[in-house]
Short mmCIF file of C-alpha atoms in Angstrom, two decimals:
data_model
loop_
_atom_site.label_atom_id
_atom_site.label_comp_id
_atom_site.label_asym_id
_atom_site.label_seq_id
_atom_site.Cartn_x
_atom_site.Cartn_y
_atom_site.Cartn_z
CA UNK U 1 -16.01 1.33 22.24
CA UNK U 2 -17.23 1.82 18.89
CA UNK U 3 -14.51 3.16 17.27
CA UNK U 4 -12.36 0.25 18.15
CA UNK U 5 -14.93 -2.05 16.88
CA UNK U 6 -14.89 -0.45 13.49
CA UNK U 7 -11.83 0.01 13.33
CA UNK U 8 -10.82 -3.40 13.95
CA UNK U 9 -13.29 -4.85 11.70
CA UNK U 10 -11.56 -2.20 8.91
CA UNK U 11 -8.35 -3.82 9.93
CA UNK U 12 -9.52 -7.24 9.63
CA UNK U 13 -11.10 -6.46 5.90
CA UNK U 14 -7.35 -5.01 5.03
CA UNK U 15 -5.26 -8.11 6.13
CA UNK U 16 -7.87 -10.10 3.63
CA UNK U 17 -7.66 -8.09 1.09
CA UNK U 18 -3.77 -7.10 1.81
CA UNK U 19 -3.07 -10.91 1.58
CA UNK U 20 -4.28 -11.67 -1.47
CA UNK U 21 -3.02 -9.33 -3.58
CA UNK U 22 -0.01 -7.85 -1.40
CA UNK U 23 -1.02 -4.13 -0.70
CA UNK U 24 -4.94 -2.50 0.07
CA UNK U 25 -4.79 -2.27 3.68
CA UNK U 26 -4.49 0.96 4.06
CA UNK U 27 -7.20 1.42 1.67
CA UNK U 28 -9.58 -0.25 3.48
CA UNK U 29 -8.76 1.04 7.19
CA UNK U 30 -9.01 4.72 5.38
CA UNK U 31 -12.37 3.78 4.69
CA UNK U 32 -13.05 4.01 8.29
CA UNK U 33 -10.19 5.50 10.74
CA UNK U 34 -11.09 9.30 9.30
CA UNK U 35 -14.92 8.90 10.90
CA UNK U 36 -13.19 9.32 13.95
CA UNK U 37 -9.68 10.87 13.61
CA UNK U 38 -7.95 13.58 11.55
CA UNK U 39 -7.01 13.16 8.51
CA UNK U 40 -3.48 12.91 9.08
CA UNK U 41 -3.93 11.10 12.47
CA UNK U 42 -5.95 8.36 10.63
CA UNK U 43 -2.82 7.98 7.80
CA UNK U 44 -0.61 7.71 11.35
CA UNK U 45 -2.47 4.73 12.50
CA UNK U 46 -3.55 2.87 9.03
CA UNK U 47 0.76 3.43 8.54
CA UNK U 48 1.49 1.31 11.53
CA UNK U 49 -1.12 -0.84 11.25
CA UNK U 50 0.17 -2.00 8.29
CA UNK U 51 3.87 -2.43 9.20
CA UNK U 52 2.79 -5.23 10.99
CA UNK U 53 1.18 -7.49 8.54
CA UNK U 54 3.95 -5.83 6.09
CA UNK U 55 6.62 -7.22 8.68
CA UNK U 56 5.06 -10.78 8.99
CA UNK U 57 4.69 -11.00 5.51
CA UNK U 58 7.39 -9.98 4.54
CA UNK U 59 9.06 -13.17 6.54
CA UNK U 60 6.68 -15.30 4.89
CA UNK U 61 8.23 -14.89 1.60
CA UNK U 62 11.42 -13.84 2.63
CA UNK U 63 13.68 -16.22 0.29
CA UNK U 64 11.62 -14.84 -2.69
CA UNK U 65 12.70 -11.33 -2.47
CA UNK U 66 14.79 -9.43 -5.05
CA UNK U 67 16.96 -7.13 -2.36
CA UNK U 68 18.45 -5.51 -5.00
CA UNK U 69 14.98 -4.18 -6.32
CA UNK U 70 14.79 -2.57 -2.95
CA UNK U 71 17.75 -0.10 -2.64
CA UNK U 72 17.10 2.75 -4.80
CA UNK U 73 13.51 3.00 -4.39
CA UNK U 74 13.19 2.30 -0.88
CA UNK U 75 16.31 5.72 -0.72
CA UNK U 76 14.00 7.61 -2.70
CA UNK U 77 10.81 7.23 -1.24
CA UNK U 78 12.71 7.73 2.43
CA UNK U 79 13.54 11.25 1.15
CA UNK U 80 10.19 11.86 -0.10
CA UNK U 81 8.35 10.89 2.42
CA UNK U 82 10.27 12.66 5.10
CA UNK U 83 9.55 16.01 3.09
CA UNK U 84 6.28 15.80 2.45
CA UNK U 85 4.48 14.06 6.13
CA UNK U 86 5.43 17.71 6.99
CA UNK U 87 3.56 19.65 4.70
CA UNK U 88 0.25 16.97 4.93
CA UNK U 89 -1.60 19.03 6.88
CA UNK U 90 -1.45 22.36 4.56
CA UNK U 91 -2.81 20.87 1.10
CA UNK U 92 -5.62 20.73 -0.35
CA UNK U 93 -6.19 17.22 0.18
CA UNK U 94 -9.49 16.52 -1.42
CA UNK U 95 -8.58 18.25 -4.77
CA UNK U 96 -5.54 15.50 -4.32
CA UNK U 97 -7.49 12.70 -3.52
CA UNK U 98 -10.11 12.97 -6.82
CA UNK U 99 -7.26 13.22 -8.53
CA UNK U 100 -5.54 10.42 -8.00
CA UNK U 101 -8.36 8.24 -8.08
CA UNK U 102 -9.33 9.00 -11.66
CA UNK U 103 -5.31 8.41 -12.31
CA UNK U 104 -5.69 4.77 -10.32
CA UNK U 105 -9.18 3.99 -12.48
CA UNK U 106 -7.60 4.87 -16.18
CA UNK U 107 -4.27 2.66 -15.04
CA UNK U 108 -6.88 0.23 -13.99
CA UNK U 109 -8.45 0.20 -17.06
CA UNK U 110 -4.96 0.08 -19.23
CA UNK U 111 -3.29 -2.99 -17.26
CA UNK U 112 -6.88 -5.20 -17.59
CA UNK U 113 -7.81 -4.57 -21.48
CA UNK U 114 -5.32 -2.84 -23.64
CA UNK U 115 -2.26 -4.28 -21.82
CA UNK U 116 -0.70 -6.90 -23.34
CA UNK U 117 2.06 -7.97 -22.07
CA UNK U 118 2.28 -9.15 -18.52
CA UNK U 119 5.03 -7.65 -17.15
CA UNK U 120 4.92 -3.73 -18.70
CA UNK U 121 7.39 -1.05 -19.06
CA UNK U 122 10.27 -3.89 -17.24
CA UNK U 123 12.63 -0.76 -18.59
CA UNK U 124 10.85 2.26 -18.17
CA UNK U 125 12.98 4.37 -16.49
CA UNK U 126 10.26 7.10 -16.74
CA UNK U 127 7.18 4.72 -15.06
CA UNK U 128 9.67 4.15 -12.18
CA UNK U 129 10.27 7.55 -11.52
CA UNK U 130 7.11 8.49 -11.41
CA UNK U 131 5.56 5.23 -9.54
CA UNK U 132 7.77 5.92 -6.66
CA UNK U 133 7.56 9.58 -6.71
CA UNK U 134 3.41 9.43 -6.62
CA UNK U 135 3.18 6.69 -4.49
CA UNK U 136 5.92 8.73 -1.64
CA UNK U 137 2.91 11.64 -2.28
CA UNK U 138 0.01 9.94 -1.33
CA UNK U 139 1.66 7.62 1.38
CA UNK U 140 2.90 10.81 3.20
CA UNK U 141 -1.09 12.14 2.70
CA UNK U 142 -3.02 9.03 3.01
CA UNK U 143 -0.93 6.02 3.74
CA UNK U 144 -2.66 4.63 0.39
CA UNK U 145 0.65 3.97 -1.53
CA UNK U 146 0.94 0.85 -3.36
CA UNK U 147 -1.50 0.95 -6.11
CA UNK U 148 1.21 2.68 -8.13
CA UNK U 149 3.94 0.77 -5.74
CA UNK U 150 2.29 -2.49 -6.99
CA UNK U 151 3.39 -1.62 -11.09
CA UNK U 152 6.25 -0.54 -10.30
CA UNK U 153 7.45 -3.82 -8.13
CA UNK U 154 4.98 -5.97 -11.03
CA UNK U 155 7.37 -5.41 -13.43
CA UNK U 156 10.06 -6.31 -11.99
CA UNK U 157 9.47 -9.60 -10.45
CA UNK U 158 8.87 -12.67 -12.14
CA UNK U 159 6.75 -14.77 -9.23
CA UNK U 160 3.88 -14.11 -7.61
CA UNK U 161 5.91 -14.51 -4.20
CA UNK U 162 9.02 -12.87 -5.81
CA UNK U 163 6.32 -9.91 -6.46
CA UNK U 164 4.61 -10.25 -2.52
CA UNK U 165 8.07 -10.79 -0.57
CA UNK U 166 9.44 -7.56 -2.37
CA UNK U 167 7.12 -5.27 -2.16
CA UNK U 168 6.05 -6.48 1.59
CA UNK U 169 9.84 -5.32 2.05
CA UNK U 170 9.98 -2.53 1.26
CA UNK U 171 6.77 -1.71 2.29
CA UNK U 172 7.70 -2.95 5.81
CA UNK U 173 11.02 -0.67 5.40
CA UNK U 174 8.97 2.56 4.26
CA UNK U 175 6.00 2.25 6.56
CA UNK U 176 8.27 2.23 9.76
CA UNK U 177 10.03 4.89 8.57
CA UNK U 178 7.07 6.75 8.06
CA UNK U 179 6.37 6.39 11.93
CA UNK U 180 9.04 7.24 13.30
CA UNK U 181 8.69 10.24 11.05
CA UNK U 182 5.13 10.97 12.18
CA UNK U 183 5.98 10.17 15.70
CA UNK U 184 8.84 12.96 15.47
CA UNK U 185 6.49 15.82 14.11
CA UNK U 186 4.08 15.14 16.70
CA UNK U 187 0.94 12.99 14.55
CA UNK U 188 1.56 9.77 16.17
CA UNK U 189 0.06 10.47 19.68
CA UNK U 190 0.11 7.83 22.23
CA UNK U 191 -3.64 8.44 22.66
CA UNK U 192 -4.37 6.42 19.25
CA UNK U 193 -1.86 3.19 21.03
CA UNK U 194 -5.31 1.13 22.02
CA UNK U 195 -6.43 1.54 18.33
CA UNK U 196 -3.46 0.72 17.02
CA UNK U 197 -2.94 -2.47 18.60
CA UNK U 198 -6.41 -3.64 18.44
CA UNK U 199 -6.06 -2.93 14.80
CA UNK U 200 -2.64 -4.38 14.33
CA UNK U 201 -4.22 -7.69 15.96
CA UNK U 202 -7.13 -7.51 13.43
CA UNK U 203 -4.97 -6.80 10.39
CA UNK U 204 -2.39 -10.52 10.81
CA UNK U 205 -6.11 -12.26 11.19
CA UNK U 206 -6.64 -11.10 8.01
CA UNK U 207 -3.62 -11.62 6.52
CA UNK U 208 -3.40 -15.62 8.00
CA UNK U 209 -7.01 -16.11 6.85
CA UNK U 210 -5.92 -14.84 3.09
CA UNK U 211 -2.73 -16.73 3.26
CA UNK U 212 -4.78 -20.06 3.26
CA UNK U 213 -6.51 -18.75 -0.13
CA UNK U 214 -3.67 -17.69 -2.15
CA UNK U 215 -2.13 -21.21 -1.97
CA UNK U 216 -5.16 -21.55 -4.49
CA UNK U 217 -5.21 -18.62 -7.25
CA UNK U 218 -3.19 -18.85 -9.78
CA UNK U 219 -0.77 -16.48 -11.05
CA UNK U 220 -2.92 -14.55 -13.57
CA UNK U 221 -5.89 -14.72 -11.47
CA UNK U 222 -4.00 -13.20 -8.51
CA UNK U 223 -2.70 -10.56 -11.29
CA UNK U 224 -6.09 -10.12 -11.68
CA UNK U 225 -7.47 -9.17 -8.68
CA UNK U 226 -4.41 -6.81 -8.46
CA UNK U 227 -5.25 -4.43 -11.02
CA UNK U 228 -9.21 -5.33 -10.00
CA UNK U 229 -8.36 -3.49 -6.44
CA UNK U 230 -6.11 -0.55 -7.92
CA UNK U 231 -9.71 0.40 -9.78
CA UNK U 232 -11.43 0.02 -6.85
CA UNK U 233 -9.04 1.87 -4.97
CA UNK U 234 -9.43 4.46 -7.52
CA UNK U 235 -13.36 4.79 -7.25
CA UNK U 236 -12.82 4.84 -3.39
CA UNK U 237 -10.28 8.27 -3.60
CA UNK U 238 -12.72 9.26 -6.62
CA UNK U 239 -15.84 9.48 -4.14
CA UNK U 240 -14.61 10.48 -1.25
#
């Protein structure tokens, strides 16, 4: 019962964060699940739970999705995740996670205080490749790939609604795919069903509450919240 309660509270918080910034549910959920499950099991459960909210948000912003922007990163992400999930239990995850944390903190500082353009590196192929590749790595290991994908999709969309719809459609496709890969590899098991269902309901509730808040925030405020959440994600990855 304790497992279900604390996991559900984490999912509720994750839904609130993701509903406002477009990412972060997995980050919040992964603060709690590893207390009760292995890291790979936690990532598998979190991936399914996030898929539920991704679907709901993608439907909400359907008319604003930039479908042409999804094709290349989705194909690359699927290939990388299929390969990396198989090796996620064999890597020194603690070291990688701390390195990821440092990188995200630097990214947050750069975009909050140094970058002047609202749509940074719009045509940078090198940055695009790095964002997708590193996101696939950390999504495969921890189900926390969102922060870098935020940079990618914010640079390729022209409004908060377009950003929200496009990134949620991307997450839905790839989290669903990753979940299937985890089932095939014996990571996601029937014993995880109960906590997954409860957390899915909780994350949806959090998302619904957040949607009431988003309409009251201006676009610049949302962007600042997103960059702050990238920094928070970095600190959490660093101190674990």
